[in-house]
mmCIF file of C-alpha atoms in Angstrom:
data_model
loop_
_atom_site.group_PDB
_atom_site.id
_atom_site.type_symbol
_atom_site.label_atom_id
_atom_site.label_comp_id
_atom_site.label_asym_id
_atom_site.label_seq_id
_atom_site.Cartn_x
_atom_site.Cartn_y
_atom_site.Cartn_z
ATOM 1 C CA MET A 1 145.155 81.567 158.338
ATOM 2 C CA ASN A 2 148.726 82.795 158.813
ATOM 3 C CA LEU A 3 149.225 84.416 155.404
ATOM 4 C CA LYS A 4 150.032 88.068 156.166
ATOM 5 C CA ILE A 5 150.327 90.332 153.138
ATOM 6 C CA MET A 6 151.873 93.676 154.021
ATOM 7 C CA LYS A 7 150.173 96.964 153.210
ATOM 8 C CA ALA A 8 151.259 99.258 150.372
ATOM 9 C CA PRO A 9 153.497 99.722 148.579
ATOM 10 C CA TYR A 10 152.561 96.783 146.349
ATOM 11 C CA LEU A 11 154.480 95.388 143.398
ATOM 12 C CA ALA A 12 152.801 95.371 139.985
ATOM 13 C CA VAL A 13 154.038 92.985 137.292
ATOM 14 C CA MET A 14 153.051 93.375 133.627
ATOM 15 C CA GLU A 15 154.422 90.807 131.176
ATOM 16 C CA TRP A 16 153.792 90.081 127.520
ATOM 17 C CA GLU A 17 155.214 87.793 124.825
ATOM 18 C CA VAL A 18 157.005 89.309 121.860
ATOM 19 C CA GLU A 19 157.649 88.108 118.322
ATOM 20 C CA GLU A 20 160.901 86.160 118.080
ATOM 21 C CA GLY A 21 163.866 88.367 117.228
ATOM 22 C CA LYS A 22 162.002 91.565 118.101
ATOM 23 C CA LEU A 23 162.691 91.878 121.830
ATOM 24 C CA ASP A 24 165.067 94.822 121.568
ATOM 25 C CA GLU A 25 162.810 96.728 119.171
ATOM 26 C CA ALA A 26 159.798 96.140 121.386
ATOM 27 C CA ALA A 27 161.737 97.149 124.486
ATOM 28 C CA LYS A 28 162.694 100.493 122.934
ATOM 29 C CA ILE A 29 159.014 101.350 122.554
ATOM 30 C CA TRP A 30 158.676 101.232 126.338
ATOM 31 C CA THR A 31 161.967 102.990 127.162
ATOM 32 C CA ASN A 32 161.362 105.752 124.610
ATOM 33 C CA SER A 33 157.742 106.331 125.559
ATOM 34 C CA LYS A 34 156.355 108.820 128.051
ATOM 35 C CA VAL A 35 154.578 105.961 129.797
ATOM 36 C CA SER A 36 157.902 104.647 131.120
ATOM 37 C CA LYS A 37 158.193 107.828 133.222
ATOM 38 C CA PHE A 38 154.743 107.364 134.767
ATOM 39 C CA PHE A 39 156.068 105.670 137.907
ATOM 40 C CA GLU A 40 158.882 106.763 140.202
ATOM 41 C CA ASN A 41 160.028 103.173 140.753
ATOM 42 C CA SER A 42 159.763 100.988 137.660
ATOM 43 C CA VAL A 43 162.047 98.732 135.654
ATOM 44 C CA LEU A 44 161.950 96.767 132.392
ATOM 45 C CA TYR A 45 163.460 93.290 131.927
ATOM 46 C CA LYS A 46 163.606 90.929 128.937
ATOM 47 C CA GLY A 47 163.433 87.156 129.114
ATOM 48 C CA LEU A 48 166.601 85.100 128.787
ATOM 49 C CA THR A 49 164.908 81.847 127.772
ATOM 50 C CA LYS A 50 161.588 83.140 126.428
ATOM 51 C CA ASN A 51 160.592 86.004 124.178
ATOM 52 C CA SER A 52 158.895 88.238 126.693
ATOM 53 C CA LEU A 53 159.184 91.643 128.302
ATOM 54 C CA VAL A 54 158.184 92.365 131.877
ATOM 55 C CA VAL A 55 157.658 95.717 133.566
ATOM 56 C CA LEU A 56 157.715 95.854 137.355
ATOM 57 C CA TYR A 57 156.604 98.952 139.235
ATOM 58 C CA GLU A 58 155.683 99.933 142.773
ATOM 59 C CA VAL A 59 152.127 100.968 143.648
ATOM 60 C CA THR A 60 151.325 102.992 146.751
ATOM 61 C CA ASN A 61 147.741 103.788 145.754
ATOM 62 C CA PHE A 62 145.443 101.857 143.412
ATOM 63 C CA SER A 63 144.218 105.114 141.895
ATOM 64 C CA VAL A 64 147.627 105.417 140.238
ATOM 65 C CA ILE A 65 146.926 102.240 138.260
ATOM 66 C CA GLN A 66 143.634 103.682 137.064
ATOM 67 C CA GLN A 67 145.394 106.855 135.960
ATOM 68 C CA PHE A 68 148.042 104.730 134.231
ATOM 69 C CA VAL A 69 145.704 102.492 132.189
ATOM 70 C CA GLU A 70 143.401 105.386 131.300
ATOM 71 C CA SER A 71 146.225 107.718 130.246
ATOM 72 C CA ASP A 72 146.892 108.732 126.653
ATOM 73 C CA GLU A 73 150.509 107.728 127.203
ATOM 74 C CA PHE A 74 149.521 104.117 127.928
ATOM 75 C CA LYS A 75 147.127 104.012 124.973
ATOM 76 C CA HIS A 76 149.870 105.270 122.652
ATOM 77 C CA PHE A 77 152.287 102.687 124.069
ATOM 78 C CA VAL A 78 149.847 99.814 123.524
ATOM 79 C CA LYS A 79 149.129 100.927 119.968
ATOM 80 C CA ALA A 80 152.852 101.006 119.122
ATOM 81 C CA GLN A 81 153.641 97.756 120.974
ATOM 82 C CA ALA A 82 150.740 95.684 119.630
ATOM 83 C CA LYS A 83 152.373 94.763 116.318
ATOM 84 C CA TYR A 84 155.160 92.936 118.182
ATOM 85 C CA MET A 85 152.961 91.180 120.748
ATOM 86 C CA GLN A 86 152.365 87.422 120.663
ATOM 87 C CA SER A 87 150.071 87.560 123.717
ATOM 88 C CA ASP A 88 147.916 89.945 125.672
ATOM 89 C CA PHE A 89 149.249 91.609 128.836
ATOM 90 C CA HIS A 90 149.522 89.338 131.877
ATOM 91 C CA GLN A 91 149.162 91.597 134.892
ATOM 92 C CA SER A 92 149.491 91.073 138.627
ATOM 93 C CA ILE A 93 149.486 93.108 141.805
ATOM 94 C CA VAL A 94 151.294 91.309 144.602
ATOM 95 C CA GLY A 95 151.995 92.190 148.210
ATOM 96 C CA LEU A 96 155.146 91.552 150.186
ATOM 97 C CA VAL A 97 154.961 88.669 152.655
ATOM 98 C CA GLU A 98 158.600 88.217 153.647
ATOM 99 C CA ASP A 99 161.948 89.764 152.732
ATOM 100 C CA VAL A 100 164.117 86.666 152.994
ATOM 101 C CA ILE A 101 167.216 88.492 151.744
ATOM 102 C CA ARG A 102 166.394 92.187 151.932
ATOM 103 C CA ARG A 103 166.753 94.943 149.358
ATOM 104 C CA LYS A 104 165.894 98.624 149.661
ATOM 105 C CA GLN A 105 162.957 98.591 147.243
ATOM 106 C CA LEU A 106 160.382 96.083 145.995
ATOM 107 C CA ILE A 107 161.467 96.213 142.364
ATOM 108 C CA PRO A 108 164.702 94.466 141.359
ATOM 109 C CA LYS A 109 167.576 96.648 140.147
ATOM 110 C CA THR A 110 170.349 94.140 139.333
ATOM 111 C CA LYS A 111 171.421 93.068 135.835
ATOM 112 C CA TYR A 112 169.482 89.822 136.206
ATOM 113 C CA MET A 113 166.413 88.736 138.117
ATOM 114 C CA GLN A 114 164.291 85.625 138.437
ATOM 115 C CA LEU A 115 160.542 85.178 138.843
ATOM 116 C CA ARG A 116 159.198 81.958 140.420
ATOM 117 C CA SER A 117 155.474 81.444 140.764
ATOM 118 C CA ILE A 118 153.277 78.688 142.156
ATOM 119 C CA GLU A 119 149.661 78.327 143.210
ATOM 120 C CA VAL A 120 149.042 76.846 146.646
ATOM 121 C CA PRO A 121 145.452 76.017 147.684
ATOM 122 C CA LEU A 122 144.552 78.296 150.586
ATOM 123 C CA SER A 123 143.368 75.252 152.537
ATOM 124 C CA ASP A 124 147.062 74.253 152.707
ATOM 125 C CA ILE A 125 148.634 77.707 153.009
ATOM 126 C CA ASP A 126 149.587 77.505 156.705
ATOM 127 C CA SER A 127 151.380 74.192 156.224
ATOM 128 C CA TYR A 128 153.128 75.555 153.130
ATOM 129 C CA LEU A 129 154.277 78.765 154.856
ATOM 130 C CA GLU A 130 155.809 76.813 157.736
ATOM 131 C CA TRP A 131 157.459 74.339 155.341
ATOM 132 C CA ARG A 132 158.977 76.981 153.054
ATOM 133 C CA LYS A 133 160.602 78.796 155.993
ATOM 134 C CA ARG A 134 162.438 75.611 156.934
ATOM 135 C CA ARG A 135 163.230 74.383 153.445
ATOM 136 C CA ILE A 136 163.253 77.034 150.712
ATOM 137 C CA PHE A 137 164.216 80.095 152.726
ATOM 138 C CA GLU A 138 167.021 78.405 154.642
ATOM 139 C CA PHE A 139 168.473 77.093 151.368
ATOM 140 C CA VAL A 140 168.268 80.532 149.751
ATOM 141 C CA LYS A 141 169.986 82.244 152.684
ATOM 142 C CA ARG A 142 172.983 79.925 152.221
ATOM 143 C CA ASN A 143 173.157 80.481 148.460
ATOM 144 C CA ASP A 144 175.841 83.085 147.722
ATOM 145 C CA LYS A 145 174.597 83.458 144.122
ATOM 146 C CA VAL A 146 171.439 85.202 145.380
ATOM 147 C CA THR A 147 171.671 88.987 145.833
ATOM 148 C CA SER A 148 168.175 89.466 147.265
ATOM 149 C CA PHE A 149 165.037 87.349 147.627
ATOM 150 C CA LEU A 150 161.527 88.651 148.344
ATOM 151 C CA ALA A 151 158.412 86.508 148.777
ATOM 152 C CA PHE A 152 155.116 87.998 147.556
ATOM 153 C CA HIS A 153 151.517 86.821 147.339
ATOM 154 C CA SER A 154 148.883 87.815 144.816
ATOM 155 C CA VAL A 155 146.365 90.544 145.608
ATOM 156 C CA PHE A 156 144.904 90.784 142.089
ATOM 157 C CA SER A 157 146.486 88.576 139.459
ATOM 158 C CA THR A 158 146.101 86.561 136.255
ATOM 159 C CA VAL A 159 148.544 84.151 137.955
ATOM 160 C CA PRO A 160 147.274 83.676 141.528
ATOM 161 C CA GLY A 161 149.441 82.565 144.419
ATOM 162 C CA VAL A 162 153.069 82.860 145.451
ATOM 163 C CA LEU A 163 155.677 84.937 143.602
ATOM 164 C CA PHE A 164 159.388 84.969 144.460
ATOM 165 C CA VAL A 165 161.374 87.873 142.962
ATOM 166 C CA THR A 166 165.116 87.293 143.140
ATOM 167 C CA GLU A 167 168.014 89.561 142.215
ATOM 168 C CA PHE A 168 171.307 88.093 141.014
ATOM 169 C CA GLU A 169 174.418 89.552 139.366
ATOM 170 C CA GLY A 170 176.507 86.640 138.155
ATOM 171 C CA ASN A 171 176.407 84.305 135.183
ATOM 172 C CA PRO A 172 172.823 83.040 134.689
ATOM 173 C CA ASP A 173 173.999 79.462 134.068
ATOM 174 C CA GLU A 174 175.956 79.483 137.332
ATOM 175 C CA TYR A 175 172.939 80.925 139.124
ATOM 176 C CA ARG A 176 170.661 78.179 137.769
ATOM 177 C CA ALA A 177 173.246 75.539 138.681
ATOM 178 C CA SER A 178 173.178 76.705 142.302
ATOM 179 C CA PHE A 179 169.594 75.405 142.472
ATOM 180 C CA LEU A 180 170.369 72.052 140.872
ATOM 181 C CA THR A 181 171.801 70.438 144.001
ATOM 182 C CA ASP A 182 170.413 67.205 145.399
ATOM 183 C CA GLU A 183 169.076 69.177 148.369
ATOM 184 C CA TYR A 184 167.082 71.585 146.237
ATOM 185 C CA LYS A 185 165.809 68.822 143.951
ATOM 186 C CA GLN A 186 164.358 67.211 147.064
ATOM 187 C CA ILE A 187 162.793 70.540 148.049
ATOM 188 C CA ILE A 188 161.104 70.732 144.631
ATOM 189 C CA LYS A 189 159.773 67.177 145.019
ATOM 190 C CA GLU A 190 158.344 68.015 148.432
ATOM 191 C CA ALA A 191 156.741 71.194 147.097
ATOM 192 C CA GLY A 192 155.204 69.410 144.123
ATOM 193 C CA HIS A 193 153.930 66.476 146.156
ATOM 194 C CA ASP A 194 152.645 68.347 149.184
ATOM 195 C CA HIS A 195 151.879 71.961 148.290
ATOM 196 C CA ILE A 196 151.761 73.073 144.628
ATOM 197 C CA LYS A 197 148.289 72.776 143.136
ATOM 198 C CA SER A 198 149.460 71.196 139.861
ATOM 199 C CA GLY A 199 152.471 69.327 141.207
ATOM 200 C CA GLU A 200 156.029 70.041 140.091
ATOM 201 C CA GLN A 201 154.833 71.176 136.655
ATOM 202 C CA GLY A 202 152.991 73.998 138.414
ATOM 203 C CA LEU A 203 156.295 75.694 139.248
ATOM 204 C CA GLN A 204 157.018 78.462 136.733
ATOM 205 C CA THR A 205 160.613 79.736 136.804
ATOM 206 C CA PHE A 206 162.150 82.260 134.406
ATOM 207 C CA GLU A 207 165.225 84.495 134.387
ATOM 208 C CA TYR A 208 165.400 87.984 132.879
ATOM 209 C CA GLU A 209 168.005 90.590 131.943
ATOM 210 C CA LYS A 210 167.556 94.268 132.734
ATOM 211 C CA VAL A 211 166.939 96.601 129.800
ATOM 212 C CA GLU A 212 169.036 99.729 130.240
#
């Protein structure tokens, strides 16, 4: 199997759904809490098309996660956040596989970012990895709307499989439109038919805005 997940640091992703109209209030609970200072490299984003918040942080040692979830600061955060939550926490630890368009750190830092996730059966992973180099990655490298593009794979996750974390700065509608070309539509069809476990509907794509 040719899937090579790099060693630490890893990227942790924690996302939860929030009551409609309460995103900003819920976000302030994180930014004003001591728990937000727990990690050296962390960032909070809010969904553009769904009512969710997502925290991304870098992990160099798994013991840090244990300290985080067992800390009084995290318990106080959860207690304050719970009244706004429309879901439980969805949490993932993913490892870097390829930096298609490089950035200095694993976490995104731009005003906007996008998360794309799919599950690929491991029996097909070698074929998928070869295909995406030729099709997805080459398309992304030519797309001037993309600031950076990193490909990850799950280590521990409630959403197993591939995760693409993309930075972009411009208008979100223009960014989305850059992936609506005939070429990319064909790429999506190929992915759904040949590689994604649940077909095209198995592709989850969402954009987010950074919370300052």
